[in-house]
CSV table of N, CA and C in Angstrom, one decimal:
chain,number,residue,atom,x,y,z
O,291,MET,N,40.9,-20.9,61.6
O,291,MET,CA,39.7,-21.7,61.6
O,291,MET,C,38.5,-20.8,61.7
O,292,VAL,N,38.6,-19.8,62.5
O,292,VAL,CA,37.5,-18.8,62.7
O,292,VAL,C,37.2,-18.1,61.4
O,293,LYS,N,38.3,-17.7,60.7
O,293,LYS,CA,38.1,-17.0,59.4
O,293,LYS,C,37.4,-17.9,58.4
O,294,PHE,N,37.8,-19.2,58.4
O,294,PHE,CA,37.2,-20.2,57.5
O,294,PHE,C,35.7,-20.3,57.7
O,295,LYS,N,35.3,-20.5,59.0
O,295,LYS,CA,33.9,-20.6,59.3
O,295,LYS,C,33.2,-19.3,58.9
O,296,GLY,N,33.8,-18.2,59.1
O,296,GLY,CA,33.2,-16.9,58.7
O,296,GLY,C,33.0,-16.8,57.2
O,297,SER,N,34.0,-17.3,56.5
O,297,SER,CA,33.9,-17.4,55.0
O,297,SER,C,32.8,-18.3,54.5
O,298,ILE,N,32.7,-19.5,55.1
O,298,ILE,CA,31.6,-20.4,54.8
O,298,ILE,C,30.3,-19.8,55.1
O,299,SER,N,30.1,-19.1,56.2
O,299,SER,CA,28.9,-18.5,56.6
O,299,SER,C,28.5,-17.4,55.6
O,300,LYS,N,29.4,-16.6,55.1
O,300,LYS,CA,29.1,-15.6,54.2
O,300,LYS,C,28.8,-16.2,52.8
O,301,ILE,N,29.4,-17.3,52.4
O,301,ILE,CA,29.1,-18.0,51.2
O,301,ILE,C,27.7,-18.5,51.3
O,302,CYS,N,27.3,-19.1,52.4
O,302,CYS,CA,25.9,-19.6,52.6
O,302,CYS,C,24.9,-18.5,52.5
O,303,GLU,N,25.2,-17.4,53.1
O,303,GLU,CA,24.3,-16.2,53.0
O,303,GLU,C,24.1,-15.8,51.6
O,304,LEU,N,25.2,-15.7,50.8
O,304,LEU,CA,25.1,-15.3,49.4
O,304,LEU,C,24.3,-16.3,48.6
O,305,LEU,N,24.5,-17.6,48.9
O,305,LEU,CA,23.8,-18.6,48.2
O,305,LEU,C,22.3,-18.5,48.5
O,306,GLU,N,21.9,-18.2,49.8
O,306,GLU,CA,20.6,-18.0,50.1
O,306,GLU,C,19.9,-16.9,49.4
O,307,LEU,N,20.7,-15.8,49.2
O,307,LEU,CA,20.2,-14.6,48.5
O,307,LEU,C,20.0,-15.0,47.0
O,308,VAL,N,20.9,-15.8,46.4
O,308,VAL,CA,20.7,-16.2,45.0
O,308,VAL,C,19.5,-17.0,44.9
O,309,VAL,N,19.3,-18.0,45.8
O,309,VAL,CA,18.1,-18.8,45.7
O,309,VAL,C,16.8,-18.0,45.9
O,310,ALA,N,16.9,-17.0,46.9
O,310,ALA,CA,15.7,-16.2,47.1
O,310,ALA,C,15.4,-15.4,45.8
O,311,PHE,N,16.4,-14.9,45.1
O,311,PHE,CA,16.2,-14.2,43.9
O,311,PHE,C,15.6,-15.1,42.8
O,312,LEU,N,16.1,-16.3,42.7
O,312,LEU,CA,15.5,-17.2,41.8
O,312,LEU,C,14.0,-17.6,42.1
O,313,VAL,N,13.7,-17.7,43.4
O,313,VAL,CA,12.3,-17.9,43.8
O,313,VAL,C,11.5,-16.7,43.4
O,314,LEU,N,12.0,-15.5,43.6
O,314,LEU,CA,11.3,-14.3,43.3
O,314,LEU,C,11.0,-14.2,41.8
O,315,VAL,N,12.0,-14.6,41.0
O,315,VAL,CA,11.8,-14.6,39.5
O,315,VAL,C,10.7,-15.6,39.1
O,316,GLY,N,10.7,-16.8,39.8
O,316,GLY,CA,9.7,-17.8,39.5
O,316,GLY,C,8.3,-17.3,39.9
O,317,ILE,N,8.2,-16.6,41.0
O,317,ILE,CA,6.9,-16.1,41.5
O,317,ILE,C,6.4,-15.1,40.5
O,318,ALA,N,7.3,-14.2,40.0
O,318,ALA,CA,6.9,-13.1,39.1
O,318,ALA,C,6.4,-13.8,37.8
O,319,PHE,N,7.1,-14.8,37.3
O,319,PHE,CA,6.7,-15.5,36.0
O,319,PHE,C,5.3,-16.1,36.3
O,320,SER,N,5.1,-16.7,37.4
O,320,SER,CA,3.9,-17.4,37.7
O,320,SER,C,2.7,-16.4,37.8
O,321,ILE,N,2.9,-15.3,38.4
O,321,ILE,CA,1.9,-14.3,38.5
O,321,ILE,C,1.6,-13.7,37.1
O,322,CYS,N,2.6,-13.5,36.3
O,322,CYS,CA,2.4,-13.0,34.9
O,322,CYS,C,1.6,-14.0,34.1
O,323,GLY,N,2.0,-15.3,34.2
O,323,GLY,CA,1.3,-16.3,33.5
O,323,GLY,C,-0.2,-16.4,33.9
O,324,LEU,N,-0.4,-16.2,35.2
O,324,LEU,CA,-1.8,-16.3,35.7
O,324,LEU,C,-2.6,-15.1,35.2
O,325,ILE,N,-2.1,-13.9,35.2
O,325,ILE,CA,-2.8,-12.7,34.8
O,325,ILE,C,-3.0,-12.8,33.3
O,326,LYS,N,-2.0,-13.3,32.6
O,326,LYS,CA,-2.1,-13.3,31.1
O,326,LYS,C,-3.2,-14.3,30.6
O,327,ASP,N,-3.5,-15.3,31.4
O,327,ASP,CA,-4.5,-16.3,31.0
O,327,ASP,C,-5.9,-16.0,31.5
O,328,PHE,N,-6.5,-15.1,30.7
O,328,PHE,CA,-7.9,-14.7,31.1
O,328,PHE,C,-8.9,-15.7,30.7
O,329,GLU,N,-8.5,-16.6,29.8
O,329,GLU,CA,-9.4,-17.7,29.4
O,329,GLU,C,-9.8,-18.6,30.6
O,330,ILE,N,-9.0,-18.7,31.6
O,330,ILE,CA,-9.3,-19.5,32.8
O,330,ILE,C,-10.5,-19.0,33.5
O,331,PHE,N,-10.7,-17.7,33.5
O,331,PHE,CA,-11.9,-17.2,34.2
O,331,PHE,C,-13.2,-17.6,33.6
O,332,ARG,N,-13.2,-17.7,32.2
O,332,ARG,CA,-14.4,-18.1,31.5
O,332,ARG,C,-14.6,-19.6,31.8
O,333,GLU,N,-13.5,-20.4,31.8
O,333,GLU,CA,-13.6,-21.8,32.1
O,333,GLU,C,-14.1,-22.1,33.5
O,334,ILE,N,-13.7,-21.3,34.4
O,334,ILE,CA,-14.2,-21.5,35.8
O,334,ILE,C,-15.7,-21.4,35.9
O,335,PHE,N,-16.3,-20.5,35.1
O,335,PHE,CA,-17.8,-20.4,35.1
O,335,PHE,C,-18.4,-21.6,34.5
O,336,ASN,N,-17.8,-22.2,33.5
O,336,ASN,CA,-18.3,-23.4,32.8
O,336,ASN,C,-18.1,-24.7,33.6
O,337,ASN,N,-17.0,-24.8,34.3
O,337,ASN,CA,-16.7,-26.1,35.0
O,337,ASN,C,-16.0,-25.8,36.3
O,338,ILE,N,-16.6,-26.2,37.4
O,338,ILE,CA,-16.1,-25.9,38.7
O,338,ILE,C,-14.7,-26.6,39.0
O,339,ASP,N,-14.4,-27.7,38.3
O,339,ASP,CA,-13.2,-28.4,38.4
O,339,ASP,C,-12.0,-27.5,38.0
O,340,ASN,N,-12.3,-26.6,37.1
O,340,ASN,CA,-11.2,-25.6,36.6
O,340,ASN,C,-10.8,-24.7,37.7
O,341,PHE,N,-11.8,-24.4,38.6
O,341,PHE,CA,-11.5,-23.6,39.8
O,341,PHE,C,-10.4,-24.2,40.7
O,342,ARG,N,-10.5,-25.5,40.8
O,342,ARG,CA,-9.4,-26.2,41.6
O,342,ARG,C,-8.0,-26.0,41.0
O,343,THR,N,-8.0,-26.0,39.7
O,343,THR,CA,-6.7,-25.8,39.0
O,343,THR,C,-6.2,-24.4,39.3
O,344,TYR,N,-7.1,-23.4,39.2
O,344,TYR,CA,-6.8,-22.0,39.4
O,344,TYR,C,-6.4,-21.8,40.9
O,345,LEU,N,-7.1,-22.4,41.8
O,345,LEU,CA,-6.8,-22.3,43.2
O,345,LEU,C,-5.5,-22.9,43.5
O,346,ASP,N,-5.2,-24.0,42.9
O,346,ASP,CA,-3.9,-24.7,43.0
O,346,ASP,C,-2.7,-23.8,42.6
O,347,GLN,N,-2.9,-23.1,41.5
O,347,GLN,CA,-1.9,-22.1,41.0
O,347,GLN,C,-1.7,-21.0,42.0
O,348,ILE,N,-2.8,-20.5,42.5
O,348,ILE,CA,-2.8,-19.3,43.5
O,348,ILE,C,-2.1,-19.8,44.7
O,349,PHE,N,-2.4,-21.0,45.3
O,349,PHE,CA,-1.7,-21.5,46.5
O,349,PHE,C,-0.2,-21.7,46.2
O,350,ASN,N,0.1,-22.2,45.0
O,350,ASN,CA,1.5,-22.3,44.7
O,350,ASN,C,2.3,-21.0,44.8
O,351,ILE,N,1.6,-19.9,44.3
O,351,ILE,CA,2.2,-18.6,44.3
O,351,ILE,C,2.3,-18.1,45.8
O,352,VAL,N,1.3,-18.3,46.6
O,352,VAL,CA,1.3,-17.9,48.0
O,352,VAL,C,2.4,-18.6,48.7
O,353,ILE,N,2.5,-19.9,48.5
O,353,ILE,CA,3.5,-20.7,49.2
O,353,ILE,C,4.9,-20.3,48.7
O,354,GLY,N,5.0,-20.0,47.5
O,354,GLY,CA,6.3,-19.4,47.0
O,354,GLY,C,6.7,-18.1,47.6
O,355,ILE,N,5.7,-17.2,47.8
O,355,ILE,CA,6.0,-16.0,48.5
O,355,ILE,C,6.4,-16.2,50.0
O,356,GLU,N,5.7,-17.1,50.6
O,356,GLU,CA,6.0,-17.4,52.0
O,356,GLU,C,7.4,-18.0,52.1
O,357,PHE,N,7.7,-18.9,51.1
O,357,PHE,CA,9.0,-19.5,51.1
O,357,PHE,C,10.1,-18.5,50.9
O,358,LEU,N,9.9,-17.5,50.0
O,358,LEU,CA,10.8,-16.4,49.8
O,358,LEU,C,11.0,-15.6,51.0
O,359,GLN,N,9.9,-15.3,51.7
O,359,GLN,CA,10.0,-14.6,53.0
O,359,GLN,C,10.8,-15.4,54.0
O,360,MET,N,10.6,-16.7,54.0
O,360,MET,CA,11.4,-17.6,54.9
O,360,MET,C,12.9,-17.5,54.6
O,361,LEU,N,13.2,-17.5,53.3
O,361,LEU,CA,14.6,-17.4,52.9
O,361,LEU,C,15.3,-16.1,53.3
O,362,CYS,N,14.5,-15.0,53.2
O,362,CYS,CA,15.0,-13.7,53.5
O,362,CYS,C,15.1,-13.4,55.0
O,363,ARG,N,14.1,-13.9,55.7
O,363,ARG,CA,14.1,-13.7,57.2
O,363,ARG,C,13.8,-15.1,57.8
O,364,PRO,N,14.8,-15.9,58.0
O,364,PRO,CA,14.5,-17.3,58.5
O,364,PRO,C,14.2,-17.2,60.0
O,365,ASN,N,13.0,-17.5,60.4
O,365,ASN,CA,12.7,-17.6,61.8
O,365,ASN,C,11.5,-18.6,62.0
O,366,SER,N,11.2,-18.9,63.2
O,366,SER,CA,10.2,-19.9,63.4
O,366,SER,C,8.8,-19.5,63.0
O,367,ASP,N,8.5,-18.2,63.0
O,367,ASP,CA,7.2,-17.8,62.6
O,367,ASP,C,7.0,-18.0,61.1
O,368,ASN,N,8.0,-17.6,60.3
O,368,ASN,CA,7.9,-17.8,58.9
O,368,ASN,C,7.9,-19.3,58.5
O,369,ILE,N,8.6,-20.1,59.2
O,369,ILE,CA,8.6,-21.5,58.9
O,369,ILE,C,7.2,-22.1,59.2
O,370,MET,N,6.7,-21.7,60.3
O,370,MET,CA,5.3,-22.2,60.7
O,370,MET,C,4.3,-21.8,59.7
O,371,GLU,N,4.4,-20.5,59.2
O,371,GLU,CA,3.4,-20.0,58.2
O,371,GLU,C,3.5,-20.9,56.9
O,372,VAL,N,4.7,-21.2,56.5
O,372,VAL,CA,4.9,-22.0,55.2
O,372,VAL,C,4.2,-23.4,55.5
O,373,LEU,N,4.5,-24.0,56.6
O,373,LEU,CA,3.9,-25.3,56.9
O,373,LEU,C,2.4,-25.2,57.0
O,374,ILE,N,1.8,-24.2,57.6
O,374,ILE,CA,0.4,-24.0,57.7
O,374,ILE,C,-0.2,-23.9,56.3
O,375,PHE,N,0.4,-23.1,55.4
O,375,PHE,CA,-0.1,-22.9,54.0
O,375,PHE,C,0.0,-24.2,53.3
O,376,LEU,N,1.1,-25.0,53.5
O,376,LEU,CA,1.2,-26.3,52.8
O,376,LEU,C,0.1,-27.2,53.2
O,377,VAL,N,-0.2,-27.3,54.5
O,377,VAL,CA,-1.3,-28.2,54.9
O,377,VAL,C,-2.6,-27.8,54.4
O,378,ALA,N,-2.9,-26.4,54.5
O,378,ALA,CA,-4.1,-25.9,54.0
O,378,ALA,C,-4.3,-26.1,52.5
O,379,ARG,N,-3.3,-25.9,51.8
O,379,ARG,CA,-3.3,-26.2,50.3
O,379,ARG,C,-3.7,-27.6,50.0
O,380,HIS,N,-3.0,-28.5,50.7
O,380,HIS,CA,-3.3,-30.0,50.5
O,380,HIS,C,-4.8,-30.2,50.8
O,381,MET,N,-5.3,-29.7,51.9
O,381,MET,CA,-6.7,-29.9,52.3
O,381,MET,C,-7.7,-29.3,51.4
O,382,ILE,N,-7.4,-28.2,50.8
O,382,ILE,CA,-8.4,-27.5,50.0
O,382,ILE,C,-8.3,-27.9,48.5
O,383,VAL,N,-7.1,-28.1,48.0
O,383,VAL,CA,-7.0,-28.4,46.6
O,383,VAL,C,-7.1,-29.9,46.3
O,384,SER,N,-6.6,-30.7,47.1
O,384,SER,CA,-6.6,-32.2,46.8
O,384,SER,C,-8.0,-32.8,47.2
O,385,ASP,N,-8.2,-33.9,46.5
O,385,ASP,CA,-9.4,-34.7,46.9
O,385,ASP,C,-9.0,-35.5,48.1
O,386,THR,N,-9.6,-35.1,49.2
O,386,THR,CA,-9.3,-35.8,50.5
O,386,THR,C,-10.5,-36.4,51.1
O,387,THR,N,-10.2,-37.4,51.9
O,387,THR,CA,-11.3,-38.0,52.7
O,387,THR,C,-11.6,-37.2,53.9
O,388,PRO,N,-12.7,-37.5,54.6
O,388,PRO,CA,-13.0,-36.7,55.8
O,388,PRO,C,-11.9,-37.0,56.9
O,389,MET,N,-11.3,-38.2,56.9
O,389,MET,CA,-10.3,-38.5,57.9
O,389,MET,C,-9.0,-37.6,57.6
O,390,GLU,N,-8.7,-37.5,56.3
O,390,GLU,CA,-7.5,-36.7,55.9
O,390,GLU,C,-7.8,-35.2,56.3
O,391,ASP,N,-9.0,-34.8,56.0
O,391,ASP,CA,-9.4,-33.4,56.4
O,391,ASP,C,-9.2,-33.2,57.9
O,392,PHE,N,-9.7,-34.2,58.7
O,392,PHE,CA,-9.6,-34.1,60.1
O,392,PHE,C,-8.1,-34.0,60.6
O,393,ILE,N,-7.3,-34.8,60.0
O,393,ILE,CA,-5.9,-34.9,60.3
O,393,ILE,C,-5.2,-33.5,59.9
O,394,SER,N,-5.6,-33.0,58.8
O,394,SER,CA,-5.1,-31.7,58.3
O,394,SER,C,-5.5,-30.6,59.3
O,395,VAL,N,-6.7,-30.6,59.7
O,395,VAL,CA,-7.2,-29.6,60.7
O,395,VAL,C,-6.4,-29.7,62.0
O,396,ILE,N,-6.2,-30.9,62.5
O,396,ILE,CA,-5.5,-31.1,63.7
O,396,ILE,C,-4.0,-30.6,63.5
O,397,SER,N,-3.4,-30.9,62.3
O,397,SER,CA,-2.1,-30.5,62.0
O,397,SER,C,-2.0,-28.9,62.1
O,398,ILE,N,-2.9,-28.3,61.5
O,398,ILE,CA,-2.9,-26.8,61.5
O,398,ILE,C,-3.1,-26.3,62.9
O,399,ILE,N,-3.9,-26.9,63.7
O,399,ILE,CA,-4.1,-26.4,65.1
O,399,ILE,C,-2.8,-26.6,65.8
O,400,LEU,N,-2.2,-27.8,65.7
O,400,LEU,CA,-0.9,-28.0,66.4
O,400,LEU,C,0.2,-27.0,65.9
O,401,LEU,N,0.2,-26.7,64.6
O,401,LEU,CA,1.2,-25.7,64.1
O,401,LEU,C,1.0,-24.4,64.7
O,402,CYS,N,-0.3,-24.0,64.8
O,402,CYS,CA,-0.7,-22.7,65.4
O,402,CYS,C,-0.3,-22.6,66.8
O,403,VAL,N,-0.6,-23.7,67.6
O,403,VAL,CA,-0.3,-23.7,69.0
O,403,VAL,C,1.2,-23.6,69.2
O,404,LEU,N,2.0,-24.4,68.4
O,404,LEU,CA,3.4,-24.4,68.5
O,404,LEU,C,4.0,-23.0,68.1
O,405,ARG,N,3.4,-22.4,67.1
O,405,ARG,CA,3.8,-21.0,66.7
O,405,ARG,C,3.6,-20.1,67.9
O,406,ARG,N,2.4,-20.2,68.5
O,406,ARG,CA,2.1,-19.3,69.6
O,406,ARG,C,3.1,-19.5,70.8
O,407,TYR,N,3.3,-20.8,71.1
O,407,TYR,CA,4.2,-21.1,72.2
O,407,TYR,C,5.6,-20.6,71.9
O,408,LEU,N,6.1,-20.7,70.7
O,408,LEU,CA,7.4,-20.2,70.4
O,408,LEU,C,7.5,-18.7,70.5
O,409,HIS,N,6.4,-18.0,70.1
O,409,HIS,CA,6.3,-16.6,70.2
O,409,HIS,C,6.3,-16.1,71.6
O,410,VAL,N,5.5,-16.8,72.5
O,410,VAL,CA,5.4,-16.4,73.9
O,410,VAL,C,6.8,-16.7,74.6
O,411,THR,N,7.4,-17.8,74.2
O,411,THR,CA,8.7,-18.1,74.8
O,411,THR,C,9.8,-17.0,74.4
O,412,ARG,N,9.7,-16.6,73.1
O,412,ARG,CA,10.6,-15.6,72.7
O,412,ARG,C,10.4,-14.2,73.4
O,413,GLU,N,9.1,-13.9,73.6
O,413,GLU,CA,8.8,-12.7,74.4
O,413,GLU,C,9.3,-12.7,75.8
O,414,LYS,N,9.2,-13.9,76.4
O,414,LYS,CA,9.6,-14.1,77.8
O,414,LYS,C,11.2,-13.9,77.9
O,415,MET,N,11.8,-14.5,76.9
O,415,MET,CA,13.3,-14.3,76.9
O,415,MET,C,13.7,-12.9,76.7
O,416,LYS,N,13.0,-12.2,75.8
O,416,LYS,CA,13.3,-10.7,75.6
O,416,LYS,C,13.1,-10.0,76.9
O,417,ALA,N,12.0,-10.3,77.6
O,417,ALA,CA,11.6,-9.6,78.8
O,417,ALA,C,12.7,-9.9,79.9
O,418,GLU,N,13.1,-11.1,80.0
O,418,GLU,CA,14.2,-11.5,81.0
O,418,GLU,C,15.5,-10.8,80.7
O,419,GLU,N,15.8,-10.7,79.4
O,419,GLU,CA,17.1,-10.0,79.0
O,419,GLU,C,17.0,-8.5,79.4
O,420,LYS,N,15.8,-8.0,79.1
O,420,LYS,CA,15.6,-6.5,79.4
O,420,LYS,C,15.7,-6.3,81.0
O,421,SER,N,15.0,-7.2,81.7
O,421,SER,CA,15.0,-7.0,83.2
O,421,SER,C,16.4,-7.3,83.7
O,422,ASP,N,17.2,-8.2,83.2
O,422,ASP,CA,18.6,-8.4,83.6
O,422,ASP,C,19.4,-7.2,83.3
O,423,GLY,N,19.2,-6.5,82.2
O,423,GLY,CA,19.9,-5.3,81.8
O,423,GLY,C,19.6,-4.2,82.8
O,424,GLU,N,18.3,-4.1,83.2
O,424,GLU,CA,17.9,-3.0,84.2
O,424,GLU,C,18.6,-3.3,85.5
O,425,VAL,N,18.7,-4.5,86.0
O,425,VAL,CA,19.3,-4.9,87.2
O,425,VAL,C,20.7,-4.5,87.2
O,426,ILE,N,21.4,-4.8,86.2
O,426,ILE,CA,22.9,-4.5,86.0
O,426,ILE,C,23.0,-3.0,86.1
O,427,ASN,N,22.2,-2.2,85.4
O,427,ASN,CA,22.3,-0.7,85.4
O,427,ASN,C,22.0,-0.2,86.8
O,428,GLU,N,21.1,-0.8,87.6
O,428,GLU,CA,20.7,-0.3,88.9
O,428,GLU,C,21.9,-0.5,89.9
O,429,GLU,N,22.6,-1.6,89.7
O,429,GLU,CA,23.7,-2.0,90.6
O,429,GLU,C,24.9,-1.0,90.4
O,430,MET,N,25.0,-0.4,89.2
O,430,MET,CA,26.1,0.5,89.0
O,430,MET,C,25.8,1.8,89.6
């Protein structure tokens, strides 16, 4: 049973790497498509609404990069960063009401506070483990 669980875990890790590679390929194609389309820069100067389209594409690439980072190193910090970028993207790119903007700002604040709390808690746990190790060494 233990070998079976280990096999399943290794298969999951391999599948995560495959998905991460596919996301990386998608990000590379998106960046190439964005760089290749120089016409969009001239359109931005003519119409500010085109800037939203450009900004939407940039945010999609950034969120894709953060998602790739989350797949490669899954931890609470990376997950919080992805969520913060998603909320920020919604607030900046979408046509939102002042109430939706307020809710988005509160959401970002809560995510940042939660991220900080998780970071401090993790540091406390590391410090406790370190001090427990020192106590064990002193007793010997």
